[in-house]
Every structure is written in C-alpha cells, then in structure tokens.
PDB file of C-alpha atoms and ligand atoms in Angstrom:
ATOM      1  CA  MET A 222       7.816   2.227  17.700  1.00  0.00           C
ATOM      2  CA  SER A 223       4.368   1.938  16.093  1.00  0.00           C
ATOM      3  CA  ILE A 224       4.231  -0.303  13.035  1.00  0.00           C
ATOM      4  CA  ALA A 225       1.242  -0.809  10.744  1.00  0.00           C
ATOM      5  CA  VAL A 226       0.560  -3.031   7.756  1.00  0.00           C
ATOM      6  CA  CYS A 227      -1.536  -1.890   4.780  1.00  0.00           C
ATOM      7  CA  PRO A 228      -2.596  -5.210   3.227  1.00  0.00           C
ATOM      8  CA  GLY A 229      -4.330  -5.954  -0.033  1.00  0.00           C
ATOM      9  CA  SER A 230      -4.321  -7.773  -3.336  1.00  0.00           C
ATOM     10  CA  PHE A 231      -3.099  -4.649  -5.127  1.00  0.00           C
ATOM     11  CA  ASP A 232      -3.927  -6.040  -8.574  1.00  0.00           C
ATOM     12  CA  PRO A 233      -2.954  -3.283  -9.284  1.00  0.00           C
ATOM     13  CA  ILE A 234      -2.329  -0.708  -6.553  1.00  0.00           C
ATOM     14  CA  THR A 235      -4.502   2.384  -7.221  1.00  0.00           C
ATOM     15  CA  LEU A 236      -4.312   6.067  -6.335  1.00  0.00           C
ATOM     16  CA  GLY A 237      -6.926   5.312  -3.653  1.00  0.00           C
ATOM     17  CA  HIS A 238      -4.662   2.694  -2.055  1.00  0.00           C
ATOM     18  CA  LEU A 239      -1.726   5.099  -2.192  1.00  0.00           C
ATOM     19  CA  ASP A 240      -3.731   7.809  -0.434  1.00  0.00           C
ATOM     20  CA  ILE A 241      -4.447   5.383   2.422  1.00  0.00           C
ATOM     21  CA  VAL A 242      -0.756   4.360   2.599  1.00  0.00           C
ATOM     22  CA  ARG A 243       0.257   8.038   2.704  1.00  0.00           C
ATOM     23  CA  ARG A 244      -2.200   8.802   5.511  1.00  0.00           C
ATOM     24  CA  ALA A 245      -1.192   5.669   7.455  1.00  0.00           C
ATOM     25  CA  ASN A 246       2.417   6.783   7.167  1.00  0.00           C
ATOM     26  CA  ARG A 247       1.516   9.985   9.035  1.00  0.00           C
ATOM     27  CA  LEU A 248      -0.133   8.026  11.857  1.00  0.00           C
ATOM     28  CA  PHE A 249       2.482   5.295  12.378  1.00  0.00           C
ATOM     29  CA  ASP A 250       6.289   5.302  12.665  1.00  0.00           C
ATOM     30  CA  VAL A 251       6.658   2.509  10.121  1.00  0.00           C
ATOM     31  CA  VAL A 252       4.256   1.333   7.417  1.00  0.00           C
ATOM     32  CA  VAL A 253       4.632  -1.909   5.480  1.00  0.00           C
ATOM     33  CA  VAL A 254       2.483  -2.566   2.418  1.00  0.00           C
ATOM     34  CA  GLY A 255       1.621  -6.279   2.399  1.00  0.00           C
ATOM     35  CA  VAL A 256       0.799  -7.776  -0.988  1.00  0.00           C
ATOM     36  CA  ALA A 257      -1.230 -10.935  -0.434  1.00  0.00           C
ATOM     37  CA  ARG A 258       0.106 -13.718  -2.627  1.00  0.00           C
ATOM     38  CA  ASN A 259      -3.063 -15.774  -3.017  1.00  0.00           C
ATOM     39  CA  ALA A 260      -5.795 -13.285  -2.234  1.00  0.00           C
ATOM     40  CA  ALA A 261      -6.555 -12.420  -5.838  1.00  0.00           C
ATOM     41  CA  LYS A 262      -7.580 -15.749  -7.313  1.00  0.00           C
ATOM     42  CA  ASN A 263      -7.955 -14.394 -10.838  1.00  0.00           C
ATOM     43  CA  ALA A 264      -5.135 -11.919 -10.558  1.00  0.00           C
ATOM     44  CA  LEU A 265      -4.039 -10.180 -13.736  1.00  0.00           C
ATOM     45  CA  LEU A 266      -0.567  -9.420 -12.360  1.00  0.00           C
ATOM     46  CA  THR A 267       1.681 -11.941 -10.628  1.00  0.00           C
ATOM     47  CA  ALA A 268       2.532 -11.367  -6.970  1.00  0.00           C
ATOM     48  CA  ASP A 269       6.043 -10.290  -7.978  1.00  0.00           C
ATOM     49  CA  GLU A 270       4.652  -7.794 -10.490  1.00  0.00           C
ATOM     50  CA  ARG A 271       2.197  -6.423  -7.917  1.00  0.00           C
ATOM     51  CA  VAL A 272       5.071  -5.942  -5.444  1.00  0.00           C
ATOM     52  CA  GLU A 273       7.296  -4.330  -8.100  1.00  0.00           C
ATOM     53  CA  VAL A 274       4.552  -1.905  -9.150  1.00  0.00           C
ATOM     54  CA  ALA A 275       3.694  -1.015  -5.539  1.00  0.00           C
ATOM     55  CA  ARG A 276       7.388  -0.420  -4.749  1.00  0.00           C
ATOM     56  CA  ALA A 277       7.746   1.906  -7.739  1.00  0.00           C
ATOM     57  CA  ALA A 278       4.585   3.750  -6.705  1.00  0.00           C
ATOM     58  CA  VAL A 279       5.560   4.384  -3.064  1.00  0.00           C
ATOM     59  CA  ALA A 280       9.130   5.302  -4.083  1.00  0.00           C
ATOM     60  CA  ALA A 281       7.814   7.986  -6.435  1.00  0.00           C
ATOM     61  CA  ASP A 282       6.137   9.965  -3.634  1.00  0.00           C
ATOM     62  CA  PRO A 283       8.292  11.654  -0.958  1.00  0.00           C
ATOM     63  CA  ASP A 284       5.484  11.069   1.580  1.00  0.00           C
ATOM     64  CA  THR A 285       5.737   7.286   1.126  1.00  0.00           C
ATOM     65  CA  ALA A 286       9.357   6.805   0.000  1.00  0.00           C
ATOM     66  CA  ASP A 287      10.217   5.139   3.332  1.00  0.00           C
ATOM     67  CA  VAL A 288       7.357   2.609   3.089  1.00  0.00           C
ATOM     68  CA  ARG A 289       8.361  -1.032   2.627  1.00  0.00           C
ATOM     69  CA  VAL A 290       6.504  -3.378   0.296  1.00  0.00           C
ATOM     70  CA  ASP A 291       6.622  -7.141   0.824  1.00  0.00           C
ATOM     71  CA  VAL A 292       4.667 -10.249  -0.076  1.00  0.00           C
ATOM     72  CA  VAL A 293       2.281 -11.696   2.505  1.00  0.00           C
ATOM     73  CA  PRO A 294       3.005 -15.374   1.903  1.00  0.00           C
ATOM     74  CA  GLY A 295       0.304 -16.797   4.177  1.00  0.00           C
ATOM     75  CA  LEU A 296      -1.943 -15.438   6.892  1.00  0.00           C
ATOM     76  CA  LEU A 297      -1.959 -11.676   7.379  1.00  0.00           C
ATOM     77  CA  VAL A 298      -1.727 -12.099  11.162  1.00  0.00           C
ATOM     78  CA  ASP A 299       1.524 -14.082  10.766  1.00  0.00           C
ATOM     79  CA  PHE A 300       2.943 -11.343   8.529  1.00  0.00           C
ATOM     80  CA  CYS A 301       1.927  -8.708  11.119  1.00  0.00           C
ATOM     81  CA  ARG A 302       3.648 -10.699  13.870  1.00  0.00           C
ATOM     82  CA  GLU A 303       6.785 -11.061  11.731  1.00  0.00           C
ATOM     83  CA  VAL A 304       7.083  -7.321  11.072  1.00  0.00           C
ATOM     84  CA  GLY A 305       6.004  -6.374  14.605  1.00  0.00           C
ATOM     85  CA  ALA A 306       2.813  -4.596  13.538  1.00  0.00           C
ATOM     86  CA  LEU A 307       0.090  -3.961  16.116  1.00  0.00           C
ATOM     87  CA  ALA A 308      -2.311  -2.555  13.546  1.00  0.00           C
ATOM     88  CA  VAL A 309      -3.688  -3.189  10.092  1.00  0.00           C
ATOM     89  CA  VAL A 310      -4.840  -0.132   8.131  1.00  0.00           C
ATOM     90  CA  LYS A 311      -7.548  -0.350   5.466  1.00  0.00           C
ATOM     91  CA  GLY A 312      -9.469   2.265   3.517  1.00  0.00           C
ATOM     92  CA  LEU A 313     -13.246   2.274   3.314  1.00  0.00           C
ATOM     93  CA  ARG A 314     -14.986   3.718   0.242  1.00  0.00           C
ATOM     94  CA  GLY A 315     -18.431   3.013   1.620  1.00  0.00           C
ATOM     95  CA  GLY A 316     -20.719   0.599   3.436  1.00  0.00           C
ATOM     96  CA  ALA A 317     -20.002  -2.308   1.098  1.00  0.00           C
ATOM     97  CA  ASP A 318     -16.311  -2.070   1.936  1.00  0.00           C
ATOM     98  CA  PHE A 319     -17.130  -2.065   5.644  1.00  0.00           C
ATOM     99  CA  ASP A 320     -19.328  -5.148   5.248  1.00  0.00           C
ATOM    100  CA  GLY A 321     -16.454  -6.975   3.588  1.00  0.00           C
ATOM    101  CA  GLU A 322     -13.763  -5.739   5.936  1.00  0.00           C
ATOM    102  CA  GLN A 323     -15.499  -6.135   9.296  1.00  0.00           C
ATOM    103  CA  PRO A 324     -15.401  -9.969   9.403  1.00  0.00           C
ATOM    104  CA  MET A 325     -11.710  -9.945   8.420  1.00  0.00           C
ATOM    105  CA  ALA A 326     -10.902  -7.318  11.051  1.00  0.00           C
ATOM    106  CA  LEU A 327     -12.716  -9.308  13.744  1.00  0.00           C
ATOM    107  CA  MET A 328     -11.136 -12.589  12.599  1.00  0.00           C
ATOM    108  CA  ASN A 329      -7.645 -11.095  12.593  1.00  0.00           C
ATOM    109  CA  ARG A 330      -8.198  -9.771  16.114  1.00  0.00           C
ATOM    110  CA  HIS A 331      -9.547 -13.180  17.157  1.00  0.00           C
ATOM    111  CA  LEU A 332      -6.479 -14.914  15.689  1.00  0.00           C
ATOM    112  CA  SER A 333      -3.751 -12.689  17.083  1.00  0.00           C
ATOM    113  CA  GLY A 334      -5.090  -9.567  18.793  1.00  0.00           C
ATOM    114  CA  VAL A 335      -4.038  -7.312  15.903  1.00  0.00           C
ATOM    115  CA  GLU A 336      -6.331  -4.293  15.575  1.00  0.00           C
ATOM    116  CA  THR A 337      -7.653  -2.870  12.306  1.00  0.00           C
ATOM    117  CA  VAL A 338      -7.836   0.889  11.765  1.00  0.00           C
ATOM    118  CA  PHE A 339     -10.250   2.029   9.055  1.00  0.00           C
ATOM    119  CA  LEU A 340      -9.639   5.277   7.211  1.00  0.00           C
ATOM    120  CA  PRO A 341     -12.443   6.827   5.152  1.00  0.00           C
ATOM    121  CA  ALA A 342     -11.453   7.068   1.493  1.00  0.00           C
ATOM    122  CA  GLU A 343     -11.224  10.526  -0.022  1.00  0.00           C
ATOM    123  CA  GLN A 344     -14.369  11.273  -2.034  1.00  0.00           C
ATOM    124  CA  GLN A 345     -12.256  11.685  -5.181  1.00  0.00           C
ATOM    125  CA  HIS A 346     -11.236   8.007  -4.884  1.00  0.00           C
ATOM    126  CA  ALA A 347     -14.615   6.571  -3.882  1.00  0.00           C
ATOM    127  CA  HIS A 348     -15.193   5.030  -7.332  1.00  0.00           C
ATOM    128  CA  VAL A 349     -11.645   3.740  -7.856  1.00  0.00           C
ATOM    129  CA  ALA A 350     -11.314  -0.059  -7.652  1.00  0.00           C
ATOM    130  CA  SER A 351      -8.637  -2.381  -9.059  1.00  0.00           C
ATOM    131  CA  SER A 352     -11.341  -4.538 -10.675  1.00  0.00           C
ATOM    132  CA  LEU A 353     -12.782  -1.553 -12.566  1.00  0.00           C
ATOM    133  CA  VAL A 354      -9.302  -0.420 -13.615  1.00  0.00           C
ATOM    134  CA  LYS A 355      -8.651  -3.851 -15.169  1.00  0.00           C
ATOM    135  CA  ASP A 356     -12.032  -3.893 -16.896  1.00  0.00           C
ATOM    136  CA  ILE A 357     -11.468  -0.435 -18.373  1.00  0.00           C
ATOM    137  CA  ALA A 358      -7.975  -1.451 -19.546  1.00  0.00           C
ATOM    138  CA  ARG A 359      -9.292  -4.648 -21.167  1.00  0.00           C
ATOM    139  CA  HIS A 360     -11.600  -2.483 -23.251  1.00  0.00           C
ATOM    140  CA  GLY A 361      -8.849  -0.035 -24.177  1.00  0.00           C
ATOM    141  CA  GLY A 362     -10.093   2.765 -21.911  1.00  0.00           C
ATOM    142  CA  PRO A 363      -8.029   5.354 -20.019  1.00  0.00           C
ATOM    143  CA  ILE A 364      -6.628   4.373 -16.606  1.00  0.00           C
ATOM    144  CA  ASP A 365      -3.787   6.886 -16.173  1.00  0.00           C
ATOM    145  CA  ASP A 366      -5.672   9.080 -13.700  1.00  0.00           C
ATOM    146  CA  LEU A 367      -6.738   6.091 -11.583  1.00  0.00           C
ATOM    147  CA  VAL A 368      -3.433   4.313 -10.905  1.00  0.00           C
ATOM    148  CA  PRO A 369       0.257   5.239 -10.618  1.00  0.00           C
ATOM    149  CA  SER A 370       2.181   5.213 -13.901  1.00  0.00           C
ATOM    150  CA  ALA A 371       4.013   1.940 -13.128  1.00  0.00           C
ATOM    151  CA  ALA A 372       0.655   0.248 -12.560  1.00  0.00           C
ATOM    152  CA  ALA A 373      -0.873   1.635 -15.752  1.00  0.00           C
ATOM    153  CA  GLU A 374       2.043   0.292 -17.803  1.00  0.00           C
ATOM    154  CA  ALA A 375       1.993  -3.129 -16.107  1.00  0.00           C
ATOM    155  CA  VAL A 376      -1.775  -3.493 -16.542  1.00  0.00           C
ATOM    156  CA  ARG A 377      -1.717  -2.439 -20.201  1.00  0.00           C
ATOM    157  CA  SER A 378       1.129  -4.856 -20.905  1.00  0.00           C
ATOM    158  CA  ALA A 379      -0.583  -7.730 -19.077  1.00  0.00           C
ATOM    159  CA  VAL A 380      -3.875  -7.066 -20.857  1.00  0.00           C
ATOM    160  CA  ALA A 381      -2.133  -6.994 -24.213  1.00  0.00           C
ATOM    161  CA  HIS A 382      -0.169 -10.186 -23.661  1.00  0.00           C
ATOM    162  CA  ARG A 383      -2.306 -12.313 -21.332  1.00  0.00           C
ATOM    163  CA  ALA A 384      -5.942 -11.304 -21.217  1.00  0.00           C
TER     164      ALA A 384
HETATM  165  O1  PNS B 460      -7.483  -5.805  -1.341  1.00  0.00           O
HETATM  166  P1  PNS B 460      -8.242  -6.967  -0.812  1.00  0.00           P
HETATM  167  O2  PNS B 460      -8.284  -8.085  -1.820  1.00  0.00           O
HETATM  168  O3  PNS B 460      -9.600  -6.583  -0.323  1.00  0.00           O
HETATM  169  O4  PNS B 460      -7.439  -7.518   0.459  1.00  0.00           O
HETATM  170  C1  PNS B 460      -7.821  -8.712   1.099  1.00  0.00           C
HETATM  171  C2  PNS B 460      -6.664  -9.194   1.966  1.00  0.00           C
HETATM  172  C3  PNS B 460      -5.422  -9.413   1.117  1.00  0.00           C
HETATM  173  C4  PNS B 460      -6.365  -8.169   3.030  1.00  0.00           C
HETATM  174  C5  PNS B 460      -7.081 -10.546   2.641  1.00  0.00           C
HETATM  175  O5  PNS B 460      -7.495 -11.429   1.648  1.00  0.00           O
HETATM  176  C6  PNS B 460      -5.946 -11.172   3.445  1.00  0.00           C
HETATM  177  O6  PNS B 460      -5.658 -10.734   4.528  1.00  0.00           O
HETATM  178  N1  PNS B 460      -5.285 -12.209   2.862  1.00  0.00           N
HETATM  179  C7  PNS B 460      -4.189 -12.905   3.500  1.00  0.00           C
HETATM  180  C8  PNS B 460      -4.634 -14.301   4.013  1.00  0.00           C
HETATM  181  C9  PNS B 460      -5.411 -14.165   5.315  1.00  0.00           C
HETATM  182  O7  PNS B 460      -4.902 -13.728   6.314  1.00  0.00           O
HETATM  183  N2  PNS B 460      -6.705 -14.554   5.270  1.00  0.00           N
HETATM  184  C10 PNS B 460      -7.588 -14.492   6.404  1.00  0.00           C
HETATM  185  C11 PNS B 460      -8.193 -13.097   6.541  1.00  0.00           C
HETATM  186  S1  PNS B 460      -9.260 -12.960   7.947  1.00  0.00           S
END
C-alpha cells in the first residue's frame, strides 16, 4: 500500500494546499495531511485549530474525504516512519518554492530515505499563500475565494480576537 504525507504549517490551509492533497490522493493509496506543530513560529491559529480547519476542509470534498489529518509533533521523517509513508508530497508555485523545498527534501532523504514528490501548483493558485491570506484578513479584505470556508471563519475570528 502506498502512503504519502502532505506536510505543512497550514496557517491556514488554502485552496492551493487542498488541490495538492486532492491530486496526491489520486496518486497514492493513503494520504495523511501532517500539520507541523512548531513550523509556524508566528502562527495565527493554534496547532489544534489548524488541524480542525484542515479536517473540516478535506471532509467537505468527496475527493479528499478519506484523507487523515494529524499533528506532526516533531521531525517530519519520524511522522512519516510512524504512518508508514515512503513519500512526502509538496506543491510548487514557482522557483522560490523550489529553492525553499529542495534543501528540506534532500535533508529528509538524508535523514530517513523518504522521497519528496513535487507537484506543480495549478496556475489559478499560483498567488495563493497562507501569509497573504492572513495579511488580507487583518486589513478586512476578502479571503473567501482563497481558503475553504472553515479556514476563512477561523482566520477572521482569530484576527478579530487576537491580532
Ligand atoms: O508549509 P510550510 O511551512 O512550508 O511547511 C514546512 C514544513 C512543516 C514541511 C517543515 O517545516 C517541516 O517539515 N517541519 C517539521 C520539522 C522538521 O522535520 N524539520 C526538518 C525539515 S528538513
């Protein structure tokens, strides 16, 4: 059985992330979304909120309803070993993403042998980034066509009460 992990900070999960999860789910028998606990140092949402939002988002789409979402408590390679994943799947919006991802992919392979599979982001999602979503929300702008509805609500609430 082929198992893959789609890891990230997911602060919050975006429609671009979900497209990658959906496409990974076609390539692998089992896909687990791994929400890194400490990756986002200045996270707006707590790890539990990021997991809750990601779970609601994958459950809402029949193409991803069978995808699991869990916290990555430490190293990604340890999480991959725990779930039996031989591959990590990440989306690339462009060269800057590749430059950031390549060292992590090589380090993860160095640490445990896990391979990373890169999927090119759909052009319609090339400008969608969690950081921009949060910035737009902080200024009262529209984010509903960038993130799933659970994420939009969680971000708006966090911005209103915490930011
Ligand atoms: O969405 P992001 O923030 O680009 O994802 C980065 C992430 C979560 C994949 C990366 O920070 C990660 O794997 N964190 C878990 C801790 C770890 O394994 N660090 C070493 C990576 S080589």
